[in-house]
PDB file of C-alpha atoms in Angstrom:
ATOM      1  CA  UNK L   1      24.951  98.220 143.473  1.00 58.00           C
ATOM      2  CA  UNK L   2      27.587 100.590 144.833  1.00 65.00           C
ATOM      3  CA  UNK L   3      30.620 101.320 142.639  1.00 76.00           C
ATOM      4  CA  UNK L   4      34.155 100.725 143.903  1.00 75.00           C
ATOM      5  CA  UNK L   5      34.860 104.450 143.724  1.00 73.00           C
ATOM      6  CA  UNK L   6      31.815 105.226 145.873  1.00 73.00           C
ATOM      7  CA  UNK L   7      32.801 102.518 148.321  1.00 74.00           C
ATOM      8  CA  UNK L   8      36.363 103.847 148.644  1.00 76.00           C
ATOM      9  CA  UNK L   9      35.762 107.604 148.563  1.00 74.00           C
ATOM     10  CA  UNK L  10      32.022 108.084 149.007  1.00 71.00           C
ATOM     11  CA  UNK L  11      31.205 111.701 148.438  1.00 68.00           C
ATOM     12  CA  UNK L  12      34.414 112.803 150.151  1.00 72.00           C
ATOM     13  CA  UNK L  13      36.726 113.419 147.183  1.00 85.00           C
ATOM     14  CA  UNK L  14      37.085 112.773 143.498  1.00 86.00           C
ATOM     15  CA  UNK L  15      39.923 110.538 142.217  1.00 86.00           C
ATOM     16  CA  UNK L  16      42.086 113.512 141.170  1.00 89.00           C
ATOM     17  CA  UNK L  17      41.889 114.931 144.672  1.00 93.00           C
ATOM     18  CA  UNK L  18      42.814 111.567 146.187  1.00 92.00           C
ATOM     19  CA  UNK L  19      45.792 111.354 143.837  1.00 93.00           C
ATOM     20  CA  UNK L  20      46.930 114.807 144.969  1.00 95.00           C
ATOM     21  CA  UNK L  21      46.658 113.801 148.641  1.00 96.00           C
ATOM     22  CA  UNK L  22      48.669 110.656 147.863  1.00 95.00           C
ATOM     23  CA  UNK L  23      51.496 112.734 146.395  1.00 96.00           C
ATOM     24  CA  UNK L  24      51.507 115.387 149.124  1.00 96.00           C
ATOM     25  CA  UNK L  25      51.287 112.909 152.011  1.00 94.00           C
ATOM     26  CA  UNK L  26      54.942 112.046 151.381  1.00 91.00           C
ATOM     27  CA  UNK L  27      55.866 115.653 152.147  1.00 92.00           C
ATOM     28  CA  UNK L  28      55.308 119.219 151.016  1.00 93.00           C
ATOM     29  CA  UNK L  29      55.503 119.701 147.244  1.00 94.00           C
ATOM     30  CA  UNK L  30      56.001 122.653 144.977  1.00 94.00           C
ATOM     31  CA  UNK L  31      53.041 123.119 142.675  1.00 93.00           C
ATOM     32  CA  UNK L  32      55.228 122.280 139.660  1.00 92.00           C
ATOM     33  CA  UNK L  33      56.319 119.014 141.318  1.00 94.00           C
ATOM     34  CA  UNK L  34      52.730 118.132 142.129  1.00 95.00           C
ATOM     35  CA  UNK L  35      51.575 118.762 138.555  1.00 94.00           C
ATOM     36  CA  UNK L  36      54.436 116.636 137.230  1.00 92.00           C
ATOM     37  CA  UNK L  37      53.720 113.791 139.662  1.00 93.00           C
ATOM     38  CA  UNK L  38      50.025 113.869 138.718  1.00 93.00           C
ATOM     39  CA  UNK L  39      50.933 114.117 135.032  1.00 88.00           C
ATOM     40  CA  UNK L  40      48.663 117.087 134.515  1.00 92.00           C
ATOM     41  CA  UNK L  41      49.239 120.677 133.498  1.00 92.00           C
ATOM     42  CA  UNK L  42      49.741 123.340 136.149  1.00 92.00           C
ATOM     43  CA  UNK L  43      46.240 124.809 135.788  1.00 93.00           C
ATOM     44  CA  UNK L  44      44.631 121.403 136.427  1.00 94.00           C
ATOM     45  CA  UNK L  45      46.798 120.872 139.508  1.00 95.00           C
ATOM     46  CA  UNK L  46      45.890 124.354 140.719  1.00 95.00           C
ATOM     47  CA  UNK L  47      42.149 123.679 140.407  1.00 95.00           C
ATOM     48  CA  UNK L  48      42.533 120.411 142.323  1.00 95.00           C
ATOM     49  CA  UNK L  49      44.563 122.110 145.050  1.00 96.00           C
ATOM     50  CA  UNK L  50      42.046 124.968 145.242  1.00 96.00           C
ATOM     51  CA  UNK L  51      39.281 122.478 146.095  1.00 95.00           C
ATOM     52  CA  UNK L  52      41.454 120.703 148.672  1.00 96.00           C
ATOM     53  CA  UNK L  53      42.483 123.989 150.306  1.00 96.00           C
ATOM     54  CA  UNK L  54      38.820 125.037 150.403  1.00 96.00           C
ATOM     55  CA  UNK L  55      37.982 121.730 152.115  1.00 95.00           C
ATOM     56  CA  UNK L  56      40.720 122.334 154.705  1.00 96.00           C
ATOM     57  CA  UNK L  57      42.757 119.311 153.586  1.00 97.00           C
ATOM     58  CA  UNK L  58      45.779 121.131 152.102  1.00 97.00           C
ATOM     59  CA  UNK L  59      47.450 124.450 152.828  1.00 97.00           C
ATOM     60  CA  UNK L  60      49.570 126.648 150.602  1.00 95.00           C
ATOM     61  CA  UNK L  61      52.775 128.208 151.853  1.00 92.00           C
ATOM     62  CA  UNK L  62      55.806 129.832 150.282  1.00 89.00           C
ATOM     63  CA  UNK L  63      58.883 127.749 149.591  1.00 83.00           C
ATOM     64  CA  UNK L  64      61.532 128.388 152.247  1.00 83.00           C
ATOM     65  CA  UNK L  65      64.216 128.945 149.607  1.00 85.00           C
ATOM     66  CA  UNK L  66      62.092 131.108 147.276  1.00 83.00           C
ATOM     67  CA  UNK L  67      59.107 133.064 148.566  1.00 80.00           C
ATOM     68  CA  UNK L  68      57.700 133.349 145.038  1.00 86.00           C
ATOM     69  CA  UNK L  69      57.189 129.576 144.792  1.00 87.00           C
ATOM     70  CA  UNK L  70      53.998 128.006 146.146  1.00 89.00           C
ATOM     71  CA  UNK L  71      54.290 124.813 148.202  1.00 94.00           C
ATOM     72  CA  UNK L  72      51.358 122.655 149.273  1.00 96.00           C
ATOM     73  CA  UNK L  73      51.206 120.385 152.295  1.00 95.00           C
ATOM     74  CA  UNK L  74      48.632 118.343 154.167  1.00 97.00           C
ATOM     75  CA  UNK L  75      46.762 119.858 157.070  1.00 97.00           C
ATOM     76  CA  UNK L  76      46.014 117.710 160.119  1.00 97.00           C
ATOM     77  CA  UNK L  77      42.531 117.076 158.678  1.00 96.00           C
ATOM     78  CA  UNK L  78      44.084 116.115 155.336  1.00 96.00           C
ATOM     79  CA  UNK L  79      46.420 113.666 157.043  1.00 96.00           C
ATOM     80  CA  UNK L  80      43.564 112.045 158.951  1.00 95.00           C
ATOM     81  CA  UNK L  81      41.420 111.731 155.835  1.00 93.00           C
ATOM     82  CA  UNK L  82      44.314 110.316 153.807  1.00 94.00           C
ATOM     83  CA  UNK L  83      44.951 107.683 156.498  1.00 94.00           C
ATOM     84  CA  UNK L  84      41.262 106.755 156.481  1.00 91.00           C
ATOM     85  CA  UNK L  85      41.193 106.432 152.685  1.00 90.00           C
ATOM     86  CA  UNK L  86      44.448 104.419 152.680  1.00 91.00           C
ATOM     87  CA  UNK L  87      42.954 101.933 155.149  1.00 92.00           C
ATOM     88  CA  UNK L  88      39.871 101.548 152.964  1.00 89.00           C
ATOM     89  CA  UNK L  89      42.028 100.914 149.875  1.00 90.00           C
ATOM     90  CA  UNK L  90      44.210  98.367 151.700  1.00 92.00           C
ATOM     91  CA  UNK L  91      41.139  96.508 152.935  1.00 92.00           C
ATOM     92  CA  UNK L  92      39.629  96.481 149.444  1.00 90.00           C
ATOM     93  CA  UNK L  93      42.843  95.262 147.824  1.00 91.00           C
ATOM     94  CA  UNK L  94      43.373  92.505 150.384  1.00 92.00           C
ATOM     95  CA  UNK L  95      39.784  91.357 149.884  1.00 92.00           C
ATOM     96  CA  UNK L  96      40.139  91.358 146.090  1.00 91.00           C
ATOM     97  CA  UNK L  97      43.409  89.417 146.256  1.00 94.00           C
ATOM     98  CA  UNK L  98      42.140  86.751 148.693  1.00 94.00           C
ATOM     99  CA  UNK L  99      41.468  84.376 145.801  1.00 93.00           C
ATOM    100  CA  UNK L 100      45.045  84.574 144.506  1.00 95.00           C
ATOM    101  CA  UNK L 101      47.859  82.264 145.561  1.00 95.00           C
ATOM    102  CA  UNK L 102      51.075  84.005 146.708  1.00 94.00           C
ATOM    103  CA  UNK L 103      52.851  83.127 143.443  1.00 96.00           C
ATOM    104  CA  UNK L 104      49.941  84.569 141.456  1.00 96.00           C
ATOM    105  CA  UNK L 105      50.095  87.787 143.476  1.00 94.00           C
ATOM    106  CA  UNK L 106      53.798  88.085 142.710  1.00 95.00           C
ATOM    107  CA  UNK L 107      53.161  87.438 139.025  1.00 96.00           C
ATOM    108  CA  UNK L 108      50.356  90.019 138.964  1.00 96.00           C
ATOM    109  CA  UNK L 109      52.604  92.607 140.628  1.00 95.00           C
ATOM    110  CA  UNK L 110      55.331  91.941 138.045  1.00 96.00           C
ATOM    111  CA  UNK L 111      52.889  92.237 135.154  1.00 97.00           C
ATOM    112  CA  UNK L 112      51.431  95.470 136.498  1.00 96.00           C
ATOM    113  CA  UNK L 113      54.914  96.968 136.927  1.00 96.00           C
ATOM    114  CA  UNK L 114      55.722  96.037 133.325  1.00 97.00           C
ATOM    115  CA  UNK L 115      52.449  97.602 132.180  1.00 96.00           C
ATOM    116  CA  UNK L 116      53.242 100.855 133.983  1.00 93.00           C
ATOM    117  CA  UNK L 117      56.759 100.936 132.477  1.00 94.00           C
ATOM    118  CA  UNK L 118      55.237 100.412 129.024  1.00 96.00           C
ATOM    119  CA  UNK L 119      52.766 103.241 129.553  1.00 92.00           C
ATOM    120  CA  UNK L 120      55.591 105.491 130.810  1.00 86.00           C
ATOM    121  CA  UNK L 121      57.666 104.689 127.698  1.00 91.00           C
ATOM    122  CA  UNK L 122      54.727 105.447 125.452  1.00 92.00           C
ATOM    123  CA  UNK L 123      53.942 108.737 127.184  1.00 83.00           C
ATOM    124  CA  UNK L 124      57.594 109.850 127.097  1.00 85.00           C
ATOM    125  CA  UNK L 125      57.550 109.497 123.288  1.00 88.00           C
ATOM    126  CA  UNK L 126      54.573 111.866 122.852  1.00 79.00           C
TER     127      UNK L 126
END
């Protein structure tokens, strides 16, 4: 039986790389912003970006306001792959939620948002 991860990403990317593409698809990010958004240290973000740059999915440039700062952005290939992965995730989620009534979907969304806020509170206290 194929795992959900394999079904969504196949051998294309690992989950950390997908998370990085998700963050960068909204626009170019400084490496420090990317690490913060991913909730990882800078060296972990750098290793993830290195693999994505090597694969031709991200590119590094200098920040326009400070040439010493590294900014990462999607390449055209990265944008296409991210769109493909997003479609797969949407299809999977819609299929999974087919058995839920609209009110149950709303309740689930509310509960998940509360869970994330609770996790954020916990992490901020560490």
